[in-house]
Every structure is written in C-alpha cells, then in structure tokens.
Short mmCIF file of C-alpha atoms in Angstrom, two decimals:
data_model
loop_
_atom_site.label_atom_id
_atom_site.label_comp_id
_atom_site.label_asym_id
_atom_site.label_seq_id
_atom_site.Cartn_x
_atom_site.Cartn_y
_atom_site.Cartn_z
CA UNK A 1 -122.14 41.71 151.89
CA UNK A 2 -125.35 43.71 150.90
CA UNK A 3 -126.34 42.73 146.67
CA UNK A 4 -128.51 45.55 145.18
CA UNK A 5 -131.52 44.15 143.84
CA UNK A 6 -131.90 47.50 141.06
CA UNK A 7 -135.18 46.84 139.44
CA UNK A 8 -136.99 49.55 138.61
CA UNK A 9 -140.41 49.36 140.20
CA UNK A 10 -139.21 47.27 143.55
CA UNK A 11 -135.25 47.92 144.14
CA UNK A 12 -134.50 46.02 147.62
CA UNK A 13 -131.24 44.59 148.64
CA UNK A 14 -129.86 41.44 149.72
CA UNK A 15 -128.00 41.34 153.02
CA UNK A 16 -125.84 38.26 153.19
CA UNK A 17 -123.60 37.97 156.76
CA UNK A 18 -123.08 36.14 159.63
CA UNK A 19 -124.86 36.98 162.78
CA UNK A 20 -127.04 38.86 160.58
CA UNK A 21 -130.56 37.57 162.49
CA UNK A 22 -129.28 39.05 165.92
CA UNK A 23 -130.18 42.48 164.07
CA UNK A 24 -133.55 41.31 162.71
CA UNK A 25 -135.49 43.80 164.54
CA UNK A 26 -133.16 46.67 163.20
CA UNK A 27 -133.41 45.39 159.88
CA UNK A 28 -136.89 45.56 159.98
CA UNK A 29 -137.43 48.73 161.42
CA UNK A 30 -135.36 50.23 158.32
CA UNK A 31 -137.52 48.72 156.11
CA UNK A 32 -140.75 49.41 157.13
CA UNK A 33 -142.98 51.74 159.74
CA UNK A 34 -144.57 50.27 162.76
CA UNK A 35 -147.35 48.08 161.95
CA UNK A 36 -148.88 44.58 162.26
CA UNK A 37 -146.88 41.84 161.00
CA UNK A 38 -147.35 37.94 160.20
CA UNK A 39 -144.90 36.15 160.77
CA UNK A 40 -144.96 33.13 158.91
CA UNK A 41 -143.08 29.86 159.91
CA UNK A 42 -143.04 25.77 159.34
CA UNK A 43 -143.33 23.84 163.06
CA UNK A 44 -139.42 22.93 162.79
CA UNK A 45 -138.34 26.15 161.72
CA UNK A 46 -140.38 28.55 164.46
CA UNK A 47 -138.99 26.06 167.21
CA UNK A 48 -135.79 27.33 166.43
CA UNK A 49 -136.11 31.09 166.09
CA UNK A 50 -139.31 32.75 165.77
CA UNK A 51 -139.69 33.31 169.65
CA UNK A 52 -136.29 35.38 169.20
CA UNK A 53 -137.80 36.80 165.42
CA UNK A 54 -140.73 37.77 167.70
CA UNK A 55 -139.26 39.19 170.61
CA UNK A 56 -136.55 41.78 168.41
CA UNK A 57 -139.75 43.16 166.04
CA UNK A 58 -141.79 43.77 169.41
CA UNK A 59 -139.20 45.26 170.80
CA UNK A 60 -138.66 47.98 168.17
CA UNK A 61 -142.86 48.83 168.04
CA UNK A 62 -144.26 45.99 165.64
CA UNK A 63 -147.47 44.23 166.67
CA UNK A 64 -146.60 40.69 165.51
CA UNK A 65 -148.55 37.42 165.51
CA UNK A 66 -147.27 33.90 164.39
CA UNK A 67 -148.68 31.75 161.97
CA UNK A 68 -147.31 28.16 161.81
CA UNK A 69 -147.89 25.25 159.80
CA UNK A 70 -146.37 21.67 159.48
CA UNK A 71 -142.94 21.85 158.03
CA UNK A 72 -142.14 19.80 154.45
CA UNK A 73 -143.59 20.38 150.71
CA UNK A 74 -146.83 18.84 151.01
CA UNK A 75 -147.91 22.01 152.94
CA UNK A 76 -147.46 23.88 150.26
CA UNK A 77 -150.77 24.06 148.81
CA UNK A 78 -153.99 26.07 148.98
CA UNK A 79 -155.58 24.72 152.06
CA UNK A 80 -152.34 25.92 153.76
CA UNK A 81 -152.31 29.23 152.05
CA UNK A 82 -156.27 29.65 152.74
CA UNK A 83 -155.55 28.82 156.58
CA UNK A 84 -152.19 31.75 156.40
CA UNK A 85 -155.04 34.36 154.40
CA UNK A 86 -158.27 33.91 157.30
CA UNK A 87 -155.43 34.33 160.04
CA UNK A 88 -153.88 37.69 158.64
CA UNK A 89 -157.46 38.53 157.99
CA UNK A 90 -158.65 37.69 162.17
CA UNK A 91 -155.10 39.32 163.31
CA UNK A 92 -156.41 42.18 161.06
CA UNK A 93 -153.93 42.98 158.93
CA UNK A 94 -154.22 45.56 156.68
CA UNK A 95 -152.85 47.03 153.26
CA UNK A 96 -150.05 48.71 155.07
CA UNK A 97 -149.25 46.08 157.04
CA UNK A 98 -146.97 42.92 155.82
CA UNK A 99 -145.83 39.48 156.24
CA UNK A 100 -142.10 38.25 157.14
CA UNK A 101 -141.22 34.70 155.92
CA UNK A 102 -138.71 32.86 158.09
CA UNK A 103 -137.83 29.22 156.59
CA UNK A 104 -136.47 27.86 153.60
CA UNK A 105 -137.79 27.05 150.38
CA UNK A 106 -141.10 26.06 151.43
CA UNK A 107 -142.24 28.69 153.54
CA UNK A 108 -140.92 31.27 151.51
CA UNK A 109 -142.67 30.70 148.35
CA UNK A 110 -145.79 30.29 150.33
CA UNK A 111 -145.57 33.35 152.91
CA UNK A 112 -144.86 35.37 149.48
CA UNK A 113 -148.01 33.90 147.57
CA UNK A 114 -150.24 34.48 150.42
CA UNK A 115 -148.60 38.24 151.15
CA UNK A 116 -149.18 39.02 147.02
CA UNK A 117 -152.79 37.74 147.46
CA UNK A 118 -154.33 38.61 150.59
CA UNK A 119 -156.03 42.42 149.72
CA UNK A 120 -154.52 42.18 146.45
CA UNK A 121 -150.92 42.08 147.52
CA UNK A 122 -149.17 43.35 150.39
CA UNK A 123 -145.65 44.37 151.19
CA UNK A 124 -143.26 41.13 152.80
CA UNK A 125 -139.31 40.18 153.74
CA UNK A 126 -137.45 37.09 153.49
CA UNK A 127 -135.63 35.85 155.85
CA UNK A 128 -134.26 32.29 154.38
CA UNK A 129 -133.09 30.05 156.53
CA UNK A 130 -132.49 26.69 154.28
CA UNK A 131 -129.01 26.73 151.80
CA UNK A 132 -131.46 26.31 149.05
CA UNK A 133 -134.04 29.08 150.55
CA UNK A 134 -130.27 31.44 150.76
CA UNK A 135 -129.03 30.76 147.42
CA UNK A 136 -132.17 30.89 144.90
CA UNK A 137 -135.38 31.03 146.42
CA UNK A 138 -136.13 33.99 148.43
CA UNK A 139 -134.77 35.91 146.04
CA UNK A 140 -136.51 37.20 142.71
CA UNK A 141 -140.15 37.37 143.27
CA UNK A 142 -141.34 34.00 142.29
CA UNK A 143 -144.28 32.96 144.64
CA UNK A 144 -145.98 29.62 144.70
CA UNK A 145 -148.04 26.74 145.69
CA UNK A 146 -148.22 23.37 144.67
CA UNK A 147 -151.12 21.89 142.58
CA UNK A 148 -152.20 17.77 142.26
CA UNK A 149 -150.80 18.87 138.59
CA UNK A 150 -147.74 20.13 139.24
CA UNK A 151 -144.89 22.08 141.69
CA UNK A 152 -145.38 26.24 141.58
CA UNK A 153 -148.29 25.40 139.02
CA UNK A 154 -150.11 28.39 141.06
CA UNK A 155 -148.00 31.30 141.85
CA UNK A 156 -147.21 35.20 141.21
CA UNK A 157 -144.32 37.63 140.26
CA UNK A 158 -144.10 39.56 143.64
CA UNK A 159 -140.42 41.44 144.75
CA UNK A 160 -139.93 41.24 148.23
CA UNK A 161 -138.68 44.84 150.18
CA UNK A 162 -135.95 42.88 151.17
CA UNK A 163 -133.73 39.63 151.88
CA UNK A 164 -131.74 38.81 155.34
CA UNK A 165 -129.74 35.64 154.75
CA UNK A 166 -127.79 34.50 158.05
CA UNK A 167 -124.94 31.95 157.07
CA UNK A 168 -125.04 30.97 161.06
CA UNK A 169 -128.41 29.49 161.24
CA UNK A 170 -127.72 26.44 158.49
CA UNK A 171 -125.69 24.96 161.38
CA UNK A 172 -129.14 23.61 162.41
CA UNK A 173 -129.99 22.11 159.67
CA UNK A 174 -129.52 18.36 159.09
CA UNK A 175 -126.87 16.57 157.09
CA UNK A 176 -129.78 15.59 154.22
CA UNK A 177 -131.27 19.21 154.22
CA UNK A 178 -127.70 20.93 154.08
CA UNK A 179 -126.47 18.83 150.88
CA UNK A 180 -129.83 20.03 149.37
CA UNK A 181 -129.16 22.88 148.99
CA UNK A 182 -126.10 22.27 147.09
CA UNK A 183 -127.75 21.67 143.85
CA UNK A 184 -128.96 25.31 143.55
CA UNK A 185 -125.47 26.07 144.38
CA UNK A 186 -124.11 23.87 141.71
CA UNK A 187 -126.32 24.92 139.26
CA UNK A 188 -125.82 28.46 139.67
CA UNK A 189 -122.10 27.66 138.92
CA UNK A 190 -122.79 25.97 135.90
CA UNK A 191 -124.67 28.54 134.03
CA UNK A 192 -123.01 31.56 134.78
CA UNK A 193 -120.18 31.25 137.61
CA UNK A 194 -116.97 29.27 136.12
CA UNK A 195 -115.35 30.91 138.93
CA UNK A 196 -117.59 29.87 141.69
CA UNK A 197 -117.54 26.35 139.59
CA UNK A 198 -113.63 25.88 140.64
CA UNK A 199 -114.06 27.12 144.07
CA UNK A 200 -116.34 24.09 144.27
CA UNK A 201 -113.84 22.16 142.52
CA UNK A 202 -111.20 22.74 144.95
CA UNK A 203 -113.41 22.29 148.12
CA UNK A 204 -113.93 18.88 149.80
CA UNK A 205 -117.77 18.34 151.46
CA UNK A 206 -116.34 18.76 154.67
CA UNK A 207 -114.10 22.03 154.13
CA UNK A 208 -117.66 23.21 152.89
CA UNK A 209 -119.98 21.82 155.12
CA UNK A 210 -118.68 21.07 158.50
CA UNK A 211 -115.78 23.01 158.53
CA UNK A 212 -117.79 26.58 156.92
CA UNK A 213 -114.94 27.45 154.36
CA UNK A 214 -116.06 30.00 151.90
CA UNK A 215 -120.04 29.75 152.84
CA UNK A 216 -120.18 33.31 152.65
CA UNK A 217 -119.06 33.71 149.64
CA UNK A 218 -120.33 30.86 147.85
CA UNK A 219 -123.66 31.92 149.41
CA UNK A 220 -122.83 35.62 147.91
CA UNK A 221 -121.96 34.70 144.56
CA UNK A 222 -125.16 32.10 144.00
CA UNK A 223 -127.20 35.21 144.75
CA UNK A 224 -125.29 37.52 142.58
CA UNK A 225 -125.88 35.35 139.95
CA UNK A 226 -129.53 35.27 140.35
CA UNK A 227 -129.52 38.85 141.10
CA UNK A 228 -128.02 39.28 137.43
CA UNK A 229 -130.43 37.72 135.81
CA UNK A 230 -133.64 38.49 137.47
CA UNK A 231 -132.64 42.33 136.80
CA UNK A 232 -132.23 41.38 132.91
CA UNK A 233 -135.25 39.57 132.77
CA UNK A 234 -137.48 39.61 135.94
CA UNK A 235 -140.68 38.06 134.34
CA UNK A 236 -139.35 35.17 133.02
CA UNK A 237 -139.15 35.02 129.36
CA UNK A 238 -135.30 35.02 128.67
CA UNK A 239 -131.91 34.70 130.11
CA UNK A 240 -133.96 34.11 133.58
CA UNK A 241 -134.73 30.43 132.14
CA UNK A 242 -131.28 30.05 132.63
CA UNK A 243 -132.02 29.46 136.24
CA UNK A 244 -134.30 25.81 135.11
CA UNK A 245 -131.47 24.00 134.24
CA UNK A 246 -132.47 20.63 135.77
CA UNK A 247 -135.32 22.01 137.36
CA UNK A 248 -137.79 20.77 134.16
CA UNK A 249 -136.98 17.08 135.33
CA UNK A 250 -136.47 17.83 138.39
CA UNK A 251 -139.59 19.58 139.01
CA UNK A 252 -141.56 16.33 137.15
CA UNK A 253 -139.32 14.19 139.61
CA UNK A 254 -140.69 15.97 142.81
CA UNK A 255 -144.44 15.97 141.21
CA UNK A 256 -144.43 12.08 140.58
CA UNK A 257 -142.51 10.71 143.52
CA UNK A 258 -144.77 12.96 146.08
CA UNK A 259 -143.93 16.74 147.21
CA UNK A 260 -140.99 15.85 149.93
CA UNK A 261 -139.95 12.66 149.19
CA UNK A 262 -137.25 13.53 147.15
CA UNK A 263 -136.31 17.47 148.20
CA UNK A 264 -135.79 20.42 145.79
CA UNK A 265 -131.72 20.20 145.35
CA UNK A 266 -131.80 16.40 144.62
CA UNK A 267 -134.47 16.37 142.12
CA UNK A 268 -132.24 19.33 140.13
CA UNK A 269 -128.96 17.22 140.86
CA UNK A 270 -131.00 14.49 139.03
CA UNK A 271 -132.60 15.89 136.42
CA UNK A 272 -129.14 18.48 135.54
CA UNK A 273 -127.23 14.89 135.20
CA UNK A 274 -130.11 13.17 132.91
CA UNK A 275 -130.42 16.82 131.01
CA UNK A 276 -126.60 16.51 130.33
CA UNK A 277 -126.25 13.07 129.48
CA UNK A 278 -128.75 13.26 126.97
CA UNK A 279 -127.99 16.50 125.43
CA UNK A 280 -124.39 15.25 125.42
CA UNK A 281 -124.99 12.16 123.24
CA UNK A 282 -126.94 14.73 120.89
CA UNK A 283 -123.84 16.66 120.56
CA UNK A 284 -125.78 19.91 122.49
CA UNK A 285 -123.60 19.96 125.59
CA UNK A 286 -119.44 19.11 125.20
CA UNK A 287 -118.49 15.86 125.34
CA UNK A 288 -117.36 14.82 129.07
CA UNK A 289 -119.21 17.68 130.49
CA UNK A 290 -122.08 15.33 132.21
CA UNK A 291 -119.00 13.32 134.41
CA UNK A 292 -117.94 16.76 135.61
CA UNK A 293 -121.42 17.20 136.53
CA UNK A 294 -121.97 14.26 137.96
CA UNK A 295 -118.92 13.90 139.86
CA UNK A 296 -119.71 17.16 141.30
CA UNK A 297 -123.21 16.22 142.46
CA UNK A 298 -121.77 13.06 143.68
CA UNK A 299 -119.03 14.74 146.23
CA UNK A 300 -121.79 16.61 147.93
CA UNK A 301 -123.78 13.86 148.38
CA UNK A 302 -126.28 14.41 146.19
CA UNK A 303 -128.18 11.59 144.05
CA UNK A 304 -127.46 11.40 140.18
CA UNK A 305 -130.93 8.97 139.68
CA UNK A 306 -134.22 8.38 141.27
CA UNK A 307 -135.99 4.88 141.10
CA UNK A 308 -138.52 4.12 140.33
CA UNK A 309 -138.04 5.98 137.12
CA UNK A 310 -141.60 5.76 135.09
CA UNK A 311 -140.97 7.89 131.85
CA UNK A 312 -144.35 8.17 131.37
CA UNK A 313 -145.39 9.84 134.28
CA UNK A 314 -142.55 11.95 134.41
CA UNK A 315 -143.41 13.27 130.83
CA UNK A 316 -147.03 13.36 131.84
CA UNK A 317 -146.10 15.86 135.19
CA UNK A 318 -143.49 17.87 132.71
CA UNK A 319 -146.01 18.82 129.93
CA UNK A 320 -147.69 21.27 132.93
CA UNK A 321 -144.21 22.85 133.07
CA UNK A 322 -144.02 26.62 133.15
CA UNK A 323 -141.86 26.69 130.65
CA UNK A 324 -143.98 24.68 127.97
CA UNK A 325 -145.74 26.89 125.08
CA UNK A 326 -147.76 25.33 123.50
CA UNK A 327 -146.54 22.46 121.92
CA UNK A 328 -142.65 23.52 122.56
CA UNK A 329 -140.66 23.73 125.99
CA UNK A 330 -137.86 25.72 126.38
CA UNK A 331 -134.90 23.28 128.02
CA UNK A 332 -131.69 24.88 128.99
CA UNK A 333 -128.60 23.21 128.21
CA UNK A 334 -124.74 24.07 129.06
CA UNK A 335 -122.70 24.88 125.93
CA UNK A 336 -120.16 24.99 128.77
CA UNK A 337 -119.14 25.53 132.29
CA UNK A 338 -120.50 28.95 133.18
CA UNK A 339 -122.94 29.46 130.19
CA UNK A 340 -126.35 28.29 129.68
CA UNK A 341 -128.15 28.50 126.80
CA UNK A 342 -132.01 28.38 126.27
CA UNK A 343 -132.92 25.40 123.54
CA UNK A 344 -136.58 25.22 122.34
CA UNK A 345 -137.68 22.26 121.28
CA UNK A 346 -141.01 20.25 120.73
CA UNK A 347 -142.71 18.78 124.25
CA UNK A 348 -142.34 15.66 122.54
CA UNK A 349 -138.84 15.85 121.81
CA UNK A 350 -138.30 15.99 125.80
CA UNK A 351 -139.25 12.13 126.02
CA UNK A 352 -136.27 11.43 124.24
CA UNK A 353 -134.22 13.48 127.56
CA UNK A 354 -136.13 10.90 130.11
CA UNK A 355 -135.18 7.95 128.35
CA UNK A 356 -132.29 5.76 131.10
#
C-alpha cells in the first residue's frame, strides 16, 4: 500500500508492504541522486540488517557509512546526537547529501533531529523497523531528543522524503517490544478509526501477533490516520493533538520512572486508562468507555498502572509538556470511540487526572 503524504512544501509517501526492505536500494535510488549517506542505527537493530541496508545502497552508487549507538531511550539525548553530527561531519557529508534512519522509535526521532540540524537541515528517510516506529513515529516530521526535564523536550518539525515500513522485519522483535507497539495502534483507533477499533475487537493477541492476521492493514490504517491529521494540521496546534491522547501521562510516566524502563506504548496504555477513568467520573468521556479501554490494553498485554505512582513527580515532569501554555494544557479526551476531542484546561486541573 503506498499513503500520500500531500503537504504542500514536503509531499513524500508512505510505502507500507511486506518484503518491502529487499528493495531498499531501489527505493532509495528513486528518491534521491547518488551521494553520501549516514546510515544511522541502534547496536540491536544494525546487527540485524544494516550490513544488508548497506550492501543494496552501495550497490546502486551511494557512498554509505554507518553510525551506531547503544540501542534503548536513554541514548536519546544530546551527547548521542553530538557524537551522530562530528561523524557526518568526518564522513563529510554535505548539504546534498542525507541520512537514512533504520530502527524504531528511538533511532528515528534521533537520526531525524540530527539530519534537520547538522548544516541547518538536510534531506533523510525512514525506514521503521519497531510496530510503534511503523504506526506513529516515523511518520509526520516530529524530531527529538530527550532532556533531564522531559521526553522530546528538544526537537524540530522536519518531513522526511519518504517512509519504507516492512511488516516482515517485526518478526524479530521480542514479545515485550511487539505488544509496545500496540498502544499507538490502540490509540490511533480510539480517536479516529471505529473501524480499525472493531478489527481489534474481533482479533485475539495471537491471531495478531504470532499468527500476522491483518498486520498490514492494521499497520496501513494507523498510518492513514496519522497521515490525516498531520496534513490538516502539520505544526501542531489542532486536530494533530489528537494524536497525545495518553501520551501527556504517559510521557510524565517515561520521564519519572527513567527513559526505557517503562517503553513508549505502555506508558500511553497507562496514562489513556488513567486519562479515561478520570475524565469518565467527570462526565467528559461516556460512561463505561475506560473498561473498553482497558480491556483492550489488557488483551495485548499491555499494563493499565505503573508503581510506584508519585503524583507529585509525575505532575512536576508534565508541567514541561509540549502541550502546556502557559498556565493551561491542552488534554485530549474521547467523547467516543473514534473521536477525540481537544479539552483545555488549567495545568493545575491535571493533578486532579493523576490522582489513583
């Protein structure tokens, strides 16, 4: 399946099929002239594939050099981002030249930070190889590192030429990693995909997850809906919040319990249930909504809490939020299954939403 990205200053599309990486040296060469390229990589990741990443693009006339760092969220900070710029900057790459991220979540939002930085930007391509990295990530231009302060505190708006996504390579992922990934997948369902929301329904774990039923298109239609709303509102300041649901608690979650220890998709699982059980009993989300949610979370084997749970340092890592102005956040709640709705409150309303 190939998803138009149609934005006006960047179009690029998203090419979502199996066996997909076997042509990555094709793929490449339609995007872009021979040049120098980084290819950027975690140590778990580039084990797997980048020797095979490496050979296609030299193959087809790119001069390629790897850059690897340790695999998990803690890299995902400056010193790691400093170490990717003086490396494109020995290999000598140039303004025309560009960077190819090949790893989930992680990697991506740091190979596209460091390509939108280094001389001031230069041109990159995603190659996601994480459910979570497939589904939401690589796709929309958000770059970022991770500050003391907070996740993606430091980051950029930067479209990428284009997005491979490879259904075959999450077969080496393990069990923990997988089920991540299911929280972006859940949420995208939620806010804008009731149809995707009883396809989940009607799946068991396995059928989904050992078995391979529907990945594609599950896969498809979580990017379709973030493709929607990134061409709406590709900077961030409307229907594109609809993509936080959970992710405000979540996000705090990650922050205070250390980057890694609890992974992207089961902070959102958590914070989506506390979100939803809160703004239930204020009569902002319908009533029975957060055991659908939760029951859902819980089948993939996702968490639905995190202990310890210290309300006052989650508030303290949320007030850094990206969506906080000023005194006021904007929270997203769900009126209902497949519609999200942006709710502004005051930041101090939002201790209220941690309370157990």
């Amino acid at each position: 399946m190939r998803i138009k990205v149609n934005l006006p200053h960047q179009p690029y599309e998203v090419w979502v099929e199996k066996g997909a990486l076997d042509q990555v040296g094709q793929w490449v060469a339609a995007q872009w002239q021979p040049q120098k390229i980084v290819l950027i990589s975690d140590d778990k990741v580039s084990a797997l594939y980048s020797q095979k990443v490496l050979n296609a693009l030299s193959n087809v006339g790119f001069e390629v050099a790897l850059f690897e760092f340790p695999a998990g969220e803690a890299s995902k900070n400056l010193t790691t981002a400093e170490q990717a710029w003086d490396f494109c900057a020995h290999f000598g790459l140039t303004r025309s030249d560009g960077i190819l991220a090949l790893g989930g979540g992680v990697t991506g939002d740091l190979a596209a930070f460091v390509a939108s930085t280094y001389m001031r930007g230069i041109h990159f391509l995603q190659i996601p190889t994480s459910l979570t990295a497939q589904v939401d990530s690589s796709i929309g231009g958000k770059t970022g590192i991770n500050s003391r302060m907070a996740k993606n505190m430091i980051g950029t708006f930067a479209q990428p030429d284009g997005v491979l996504i490879d259904p075959n390579v999450l077969k080496t992922l393990g069990d923990r990693e997988l089920r991540e990934g299911m929280g972006e997948v859940i949420k995208c369902a939620l806010i804008a995909d009731k149809t995707l929301w009883e396809l989940l329904t009607d799946l068991s774990a396995e059928d989904l997850l050992k078995k391979w039923q529907h990945i594609d298109e599950i896969i498809a239609r979580s990017c379709e809906v973030k493709r929607k709303v990134v061409v709406d509102d590709e900077l961030d300041n409307g229907v594109r919040l609809y993509l936080n649901f959970g992710h405000t608690i979540g996000h705090a979650i990650e922050a205070t319990a250390g980057y890694g220890k609890v992974m992207h998709g089961e902070a959102v699982a958590i914070g989506m249930v506390q979100i939803s059980q809160v703004a239930e009993e204020k009569g902002l989300m319908p009533e029975g909504i957060t055991l659908q949610i939760q029951q859902m979370v819980q089948k993939f084997g996702l968490p639905t809490t995190y202990e310890p749970w210290d309300e006052t340092a989650l508030y303290a890592a949320l007030t850094h939020d990206k969506k906080a102005r000023g005194k006021r956040i904007k929270m997203i709640i769900v009126p209902e299954i497949g519609q999200a709705k942006v709710n502004e409150i005051a930041l101090e309303e939002m201790k209220t939403y941690l309370k157990k």
